[in-house]
Structure formats: structure tokens, C-alpha cells
mmCIF file of C-alpha atoms in Angstrom:
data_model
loop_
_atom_site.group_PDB
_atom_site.id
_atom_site.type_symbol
_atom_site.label_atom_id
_atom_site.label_comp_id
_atom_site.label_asym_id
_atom_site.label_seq_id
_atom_site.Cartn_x
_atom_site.Cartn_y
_atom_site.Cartn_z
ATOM 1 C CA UNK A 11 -1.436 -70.234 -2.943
ATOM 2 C CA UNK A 12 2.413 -69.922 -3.361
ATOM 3 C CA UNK A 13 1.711 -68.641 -7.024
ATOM 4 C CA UNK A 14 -0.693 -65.795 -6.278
ATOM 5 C CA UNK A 15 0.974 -64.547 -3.160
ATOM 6 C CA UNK A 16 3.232 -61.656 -5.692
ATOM 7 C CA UNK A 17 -0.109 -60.761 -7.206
ATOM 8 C CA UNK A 18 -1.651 -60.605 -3.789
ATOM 9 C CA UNK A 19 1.498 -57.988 -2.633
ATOM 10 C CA UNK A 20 1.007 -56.148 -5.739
ATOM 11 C CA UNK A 21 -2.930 -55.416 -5.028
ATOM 12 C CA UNK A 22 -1.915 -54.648 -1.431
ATOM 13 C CA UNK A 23 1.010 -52.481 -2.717
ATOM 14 C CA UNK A 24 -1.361 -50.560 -5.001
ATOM 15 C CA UNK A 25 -4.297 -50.051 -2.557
ATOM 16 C CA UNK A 26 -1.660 -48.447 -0.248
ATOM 17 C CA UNK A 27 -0.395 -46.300 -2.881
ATOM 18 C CA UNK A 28 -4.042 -45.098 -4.154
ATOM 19 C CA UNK A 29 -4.768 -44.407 -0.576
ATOM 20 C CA UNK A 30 -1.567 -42.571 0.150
ATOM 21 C CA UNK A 31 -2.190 -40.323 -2.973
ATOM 22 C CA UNK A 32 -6.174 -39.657 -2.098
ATOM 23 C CA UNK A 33 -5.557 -38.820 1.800
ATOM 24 C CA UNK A 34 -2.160 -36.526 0.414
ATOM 25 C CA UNK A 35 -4.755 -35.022 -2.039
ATOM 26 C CA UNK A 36 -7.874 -34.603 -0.229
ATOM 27 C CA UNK A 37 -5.663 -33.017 2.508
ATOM 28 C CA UNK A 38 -3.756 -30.625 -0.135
ATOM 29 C CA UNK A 39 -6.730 -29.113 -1.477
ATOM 30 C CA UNK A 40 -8.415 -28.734 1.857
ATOM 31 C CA UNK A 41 -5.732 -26.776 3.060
ATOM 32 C CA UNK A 42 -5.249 -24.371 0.052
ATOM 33 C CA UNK A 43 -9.414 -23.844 0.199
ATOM 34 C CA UNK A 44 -8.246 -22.656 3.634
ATOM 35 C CA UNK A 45 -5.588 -20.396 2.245
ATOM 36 C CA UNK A 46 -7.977 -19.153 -0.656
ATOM 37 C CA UNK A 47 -10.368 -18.137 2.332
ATOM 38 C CA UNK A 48 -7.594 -16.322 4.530
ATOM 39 C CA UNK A 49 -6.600 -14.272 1.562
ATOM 40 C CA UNK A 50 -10.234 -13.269 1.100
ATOM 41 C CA UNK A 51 -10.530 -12.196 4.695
ATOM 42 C CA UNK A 52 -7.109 -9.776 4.091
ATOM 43 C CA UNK A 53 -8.625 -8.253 0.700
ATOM 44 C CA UNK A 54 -11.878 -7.534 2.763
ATOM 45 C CA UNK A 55 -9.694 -5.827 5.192
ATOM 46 C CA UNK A 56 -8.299 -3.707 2.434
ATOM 47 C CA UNK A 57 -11.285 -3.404 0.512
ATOM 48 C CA UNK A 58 -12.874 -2.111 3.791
ATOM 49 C CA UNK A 59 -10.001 0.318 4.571
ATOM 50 C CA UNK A 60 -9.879 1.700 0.637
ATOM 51 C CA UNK A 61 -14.324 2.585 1.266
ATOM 52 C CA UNK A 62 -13.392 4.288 4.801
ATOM 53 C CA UNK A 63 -10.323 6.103 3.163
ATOM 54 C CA UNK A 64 -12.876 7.476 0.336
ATOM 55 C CA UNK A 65 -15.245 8.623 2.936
ATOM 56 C CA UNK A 66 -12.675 10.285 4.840
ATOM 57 C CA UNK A 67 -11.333 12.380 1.109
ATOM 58 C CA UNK A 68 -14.644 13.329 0.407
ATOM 59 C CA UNK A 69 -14.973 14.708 4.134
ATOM 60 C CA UNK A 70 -11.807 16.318 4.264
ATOM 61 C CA UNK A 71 -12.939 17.957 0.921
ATOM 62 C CA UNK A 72 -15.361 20.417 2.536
ATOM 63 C CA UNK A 73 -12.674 21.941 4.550
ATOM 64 C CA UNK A 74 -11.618 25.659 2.804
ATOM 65 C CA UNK A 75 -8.450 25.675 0.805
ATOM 66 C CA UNK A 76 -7.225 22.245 2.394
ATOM 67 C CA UNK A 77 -3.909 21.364 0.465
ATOM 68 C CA UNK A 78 -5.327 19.967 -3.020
ATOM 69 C CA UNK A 79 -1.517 17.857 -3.156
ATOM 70 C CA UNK A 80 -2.178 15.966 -0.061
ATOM 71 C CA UNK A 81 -6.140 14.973 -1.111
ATOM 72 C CA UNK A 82 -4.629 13.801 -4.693
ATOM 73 C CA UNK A 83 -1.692 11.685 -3.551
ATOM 74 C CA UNK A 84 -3.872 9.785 -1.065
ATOM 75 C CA UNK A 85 -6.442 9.569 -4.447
ATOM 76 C CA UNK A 86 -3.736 8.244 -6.585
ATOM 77 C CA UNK A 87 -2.554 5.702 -3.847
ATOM 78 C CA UNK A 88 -5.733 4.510 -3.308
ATOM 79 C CA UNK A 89 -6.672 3.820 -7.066
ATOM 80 C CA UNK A 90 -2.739 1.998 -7.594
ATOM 81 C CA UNK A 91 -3.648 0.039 -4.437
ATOM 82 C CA UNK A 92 -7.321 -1.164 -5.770
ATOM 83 C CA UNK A 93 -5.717 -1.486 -8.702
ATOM 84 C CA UNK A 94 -3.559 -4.930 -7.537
ATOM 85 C CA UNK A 95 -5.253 -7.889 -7.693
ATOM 86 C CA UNK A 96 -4.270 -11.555 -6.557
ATOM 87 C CA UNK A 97 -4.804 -15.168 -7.410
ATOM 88 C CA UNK A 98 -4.457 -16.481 -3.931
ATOM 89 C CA UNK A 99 -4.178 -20.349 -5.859
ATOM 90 C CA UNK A 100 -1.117 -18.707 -7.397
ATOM 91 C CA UNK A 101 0.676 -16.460 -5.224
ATOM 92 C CA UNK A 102 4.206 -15.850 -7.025
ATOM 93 C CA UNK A 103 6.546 -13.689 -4.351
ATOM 94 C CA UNK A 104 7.106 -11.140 -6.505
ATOM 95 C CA UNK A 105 3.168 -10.626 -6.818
ATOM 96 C CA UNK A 106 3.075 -10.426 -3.057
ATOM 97 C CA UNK A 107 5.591 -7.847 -3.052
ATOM 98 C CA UNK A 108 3.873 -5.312 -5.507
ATOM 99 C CA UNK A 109 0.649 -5.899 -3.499
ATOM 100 C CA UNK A 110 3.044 -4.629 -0.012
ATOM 101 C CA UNK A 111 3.941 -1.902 -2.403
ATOM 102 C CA UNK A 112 0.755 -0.355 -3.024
ATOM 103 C CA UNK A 113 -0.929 -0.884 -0.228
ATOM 104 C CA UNK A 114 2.388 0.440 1.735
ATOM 105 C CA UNK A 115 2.048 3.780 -0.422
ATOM 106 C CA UNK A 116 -1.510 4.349 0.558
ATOM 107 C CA UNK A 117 -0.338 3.677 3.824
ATOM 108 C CA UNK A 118 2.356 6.393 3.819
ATOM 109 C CA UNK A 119 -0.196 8.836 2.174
ATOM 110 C CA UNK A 120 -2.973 8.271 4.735
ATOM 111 C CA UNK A 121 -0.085 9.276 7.383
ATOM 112 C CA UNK A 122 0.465 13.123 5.460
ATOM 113 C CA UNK A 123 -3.204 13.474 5.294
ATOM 114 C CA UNK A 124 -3.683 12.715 8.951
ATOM 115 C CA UNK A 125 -0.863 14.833 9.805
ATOM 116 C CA UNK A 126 -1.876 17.772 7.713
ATOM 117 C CA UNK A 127 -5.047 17.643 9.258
ATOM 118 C CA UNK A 128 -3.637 19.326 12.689
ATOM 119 C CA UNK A 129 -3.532 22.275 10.772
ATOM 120 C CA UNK A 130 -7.439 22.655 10.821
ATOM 121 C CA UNK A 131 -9.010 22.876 14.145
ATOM 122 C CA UNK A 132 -12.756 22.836 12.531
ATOM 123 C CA UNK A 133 -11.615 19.378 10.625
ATOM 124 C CA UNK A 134 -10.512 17.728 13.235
ATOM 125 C CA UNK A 135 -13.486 18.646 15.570
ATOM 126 C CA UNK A 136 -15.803 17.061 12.576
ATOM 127 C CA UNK A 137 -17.392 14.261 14.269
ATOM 128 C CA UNK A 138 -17.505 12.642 10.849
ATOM 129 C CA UNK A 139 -14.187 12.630 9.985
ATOM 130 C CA UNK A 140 -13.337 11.597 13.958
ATOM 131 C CA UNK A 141 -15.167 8.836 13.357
ATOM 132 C CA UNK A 142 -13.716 7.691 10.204
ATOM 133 C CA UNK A 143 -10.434 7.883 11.664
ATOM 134 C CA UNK A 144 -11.677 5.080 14.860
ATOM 135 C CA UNK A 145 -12.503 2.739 12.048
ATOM 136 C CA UNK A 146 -9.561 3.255 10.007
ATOM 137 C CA UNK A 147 -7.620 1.977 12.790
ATOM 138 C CA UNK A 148 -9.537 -0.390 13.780
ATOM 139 C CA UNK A 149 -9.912 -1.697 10.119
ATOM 140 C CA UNK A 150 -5.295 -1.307 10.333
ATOM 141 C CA UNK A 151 -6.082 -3.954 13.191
ATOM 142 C CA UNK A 152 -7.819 -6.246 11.355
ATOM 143 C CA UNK A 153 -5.775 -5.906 8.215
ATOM 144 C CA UNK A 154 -2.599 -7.381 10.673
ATOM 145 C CA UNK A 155 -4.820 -9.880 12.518
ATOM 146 C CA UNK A 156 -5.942 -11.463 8.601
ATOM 147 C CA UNK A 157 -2.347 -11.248 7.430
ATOM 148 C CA UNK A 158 -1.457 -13.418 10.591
ATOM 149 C CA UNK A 159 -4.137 -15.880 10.025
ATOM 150 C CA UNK A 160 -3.223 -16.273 6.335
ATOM 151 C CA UNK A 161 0.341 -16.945 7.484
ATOM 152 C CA UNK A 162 -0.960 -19.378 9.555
ATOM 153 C CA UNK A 163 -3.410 -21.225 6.819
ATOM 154 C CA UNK A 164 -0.033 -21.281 4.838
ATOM 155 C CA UNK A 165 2.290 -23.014 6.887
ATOM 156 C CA UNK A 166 0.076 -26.648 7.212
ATOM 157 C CA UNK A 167 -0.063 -26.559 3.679
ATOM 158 C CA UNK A 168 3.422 -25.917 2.926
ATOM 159 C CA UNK A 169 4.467 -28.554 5.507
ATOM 160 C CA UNK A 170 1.892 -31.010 3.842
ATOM 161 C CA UNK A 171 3.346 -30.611 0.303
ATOM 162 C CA UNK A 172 7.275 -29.820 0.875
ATOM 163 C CA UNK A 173 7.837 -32.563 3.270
ATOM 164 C CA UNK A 174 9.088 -36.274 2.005
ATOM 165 C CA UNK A 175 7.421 -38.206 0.387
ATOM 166 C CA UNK A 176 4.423 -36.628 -0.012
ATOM 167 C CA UNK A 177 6.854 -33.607 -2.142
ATOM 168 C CA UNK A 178 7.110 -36.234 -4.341
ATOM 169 C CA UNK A 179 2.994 -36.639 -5.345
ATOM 170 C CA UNK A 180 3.206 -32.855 -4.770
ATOM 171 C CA UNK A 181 5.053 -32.533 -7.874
ATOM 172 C CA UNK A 182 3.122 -34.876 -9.975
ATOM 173 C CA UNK A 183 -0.154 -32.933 -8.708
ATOM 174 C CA UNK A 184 0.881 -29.517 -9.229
ATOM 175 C CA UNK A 185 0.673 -28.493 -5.498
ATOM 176 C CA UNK A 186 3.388 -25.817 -5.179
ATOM 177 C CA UNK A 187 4.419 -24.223 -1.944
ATOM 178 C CA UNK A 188 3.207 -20.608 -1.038
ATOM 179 C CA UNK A 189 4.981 -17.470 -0.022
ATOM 180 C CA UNK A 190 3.939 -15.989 3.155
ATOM 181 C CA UNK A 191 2.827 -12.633 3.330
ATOM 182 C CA UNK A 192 6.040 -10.848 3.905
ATOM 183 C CA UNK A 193 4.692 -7.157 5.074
ATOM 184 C CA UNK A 194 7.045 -3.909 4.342
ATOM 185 C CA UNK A 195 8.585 -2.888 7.725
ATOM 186 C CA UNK A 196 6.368 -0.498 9.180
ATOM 187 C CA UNK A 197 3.489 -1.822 7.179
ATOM 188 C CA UNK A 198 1.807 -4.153 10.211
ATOM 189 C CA UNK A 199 1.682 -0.162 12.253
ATOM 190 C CA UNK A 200 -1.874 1.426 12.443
ATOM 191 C CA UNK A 201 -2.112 4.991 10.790
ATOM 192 C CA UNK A 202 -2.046 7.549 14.406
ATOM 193 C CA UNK A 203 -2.356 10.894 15.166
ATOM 194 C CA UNK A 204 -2.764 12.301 18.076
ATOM 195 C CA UNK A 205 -5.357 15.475 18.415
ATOM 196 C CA UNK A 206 -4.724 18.190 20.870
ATOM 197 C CA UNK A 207 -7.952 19.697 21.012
ATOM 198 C CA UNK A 208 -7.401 22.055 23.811
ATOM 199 C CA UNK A 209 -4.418 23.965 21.530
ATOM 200 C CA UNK A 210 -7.147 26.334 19.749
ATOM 201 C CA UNK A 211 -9.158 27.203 22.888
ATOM 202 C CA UNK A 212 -8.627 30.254 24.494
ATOM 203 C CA UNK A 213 -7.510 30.596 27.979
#
């Protein structure tokens, strides 16, 4: 018995090794299907916002001598933001940061449209355009809600791979950390105007 008992430690050794690896594994890739699905759920958000914002151009378009400048920087942001793709199984930080970019442009050029907008009572009495402008910031609201959630499906993962030992099978299996989605400041704020629509009626 005596002369088996090492080769009876080394079996028991090695089962709790392969079990280790397959429960650090199985976990791993579990939780980065979860991140891959919370990235999904912020491009939808910005997909969705990019369609409204294209309704809204072609709306404002009708309006007589509207300022041509304003219509084609919020066209050009919107085609540099569509433009920016990610791999959310290989997130680098600097990838993340050019995505904050464009979308944080659009952003800023939605804002001068709105804005400009106060200067034309019959536009902003268009019930189409009004309504655009309710989803667009309700779509903002989801955009921050699936940027939060992502956040959150990174951390557990991050905490699974980074933390000793399992950092150590982490390298051998290629699980890398994630970056967070770090948002430009003033980027997680809804797109608002308010409408005076009593300034154009006569007393």
C-alpha cells in the first residue's frame, strides 16, 4: 500500500488541478459571453440613437433656409460615429477611447442642432420632430443605463481572472482583463432643450 500511496497523491493532485482549471475556465468564458452581450446592448443603444438622429436631419430638412452648417456637422458626426466599430472579446483602452470620441462629437453636434432649432417656431411646433426629440432622450437614457450594466458584467470577470491564483491559468489561457467603459465628462448627460412655445404668440 506504502508503495502506491505517492502515485495515489499524484492522481489526487492532478484531479484537483484539472478541476481547478475547468471550473476557472468554464467560469471565464461565461462571464466574458456576459460582457460580449452588455456591449451589444450599448451598440443597440447607439445604433438606435444614430436611426432617430437621421430621422430628425431629414425632418429638420424641410424647414426654409435652416443653417445648411449645422445639418452637415451633425451628418459628418454621425457617419465618424457609425463608422467605429468594436471587438467587445478585445477591448484595448485606447479603442474605447476613440469610440467616447465619436460618439462624444455627435453628441456635441446634436446639442447645436437642438439649440439652433429655437430659432424656428414652425420646427419646433412639428409634432414629428417633437417626437423625435422624446426618444432621443429617452434612447441618451438607455445609452447610460447599458454603459452601467457593461461596467458591471466587467468587474466579475476582471476579479475572476486578475485575482491569485487563478491570474496565473489566466495567463496560460489567454483571458486578459477588460477596460471599463470610461465615458468623456459630460458624455453620460442627455441632449436638452427647453421650448418656450408661448414666445411667438401674440398677446
Amino acid at each position: 500500500m506504502k508503495k502506491w500511496l505517492p502515485l495515489i497523491i499524484i492522481v489526487i493532485i492532478a484531479f484537483a488541478g484539472y478541476r481547478w482549471a475547468v471550473g476557472f475556465n468554464n467560469t471565464a468564458v461565461k462571464l466574458n459571453e456576459n460582457i460580449s452581450e452588455s456591449w451589444g446592448n450599448v451598440q443597440t443603444a447607439y445604433q438606435r440613437r444614430s436611426d432617430l438622429i437621421g430621422n430628425l436631419v431629414n425632418t429638420v430638412k424641410g424647414a426654409a433656409d435652416f443653417e445648411k452648417s449645422t445639418l452637415t456637422a451633425v451628418i459628418n458626426a454621425r457617419a465618424k460615429a457609425t463608422s467605429v466599430t468594436i471587438d467587445p472579446s478585445n477591448i484595448t483602452p485606447q479603442q474605447l477611447a476613440n469610440f467616447n470620441k465619436v460618439q462624444g462629437g455627435l453628441s456635441g453636434a446634436l446639442k447645436s442642432l437642438l439649440v439652433t432649432v429655437e430659432r424656428y417656431p414652425d420646427l419646433k411646433a412639428n409634432q414629428n420632430f417633437l417626437k423625435l426629440q422624446d426618444e432621443l432622450a429617452s434612447t441618451e437614457n438607455q445609452i447610460l443605463t447599458a454603459r452601467t450594466r457593461f461596467n458591471e458584467a466587467v468587474k466579475p470577470y476582471n476579479n475572476h481572472v486578475k485575482t491569485f491564483p487563478n491570474s496565473i491559468l489566466a495567463g496560460l489561457f489567454n483571458f486578459d482583463g477588460k477596460v471599463y467603459f470610461d465615458a468623456e465628462v459630460g458624455a453620460d448627460k442627455a441632449p436638452t432643450v427647453k421650448f418656450d412655445f408661448n414666445s411667438d404668440k401674440k398677446d
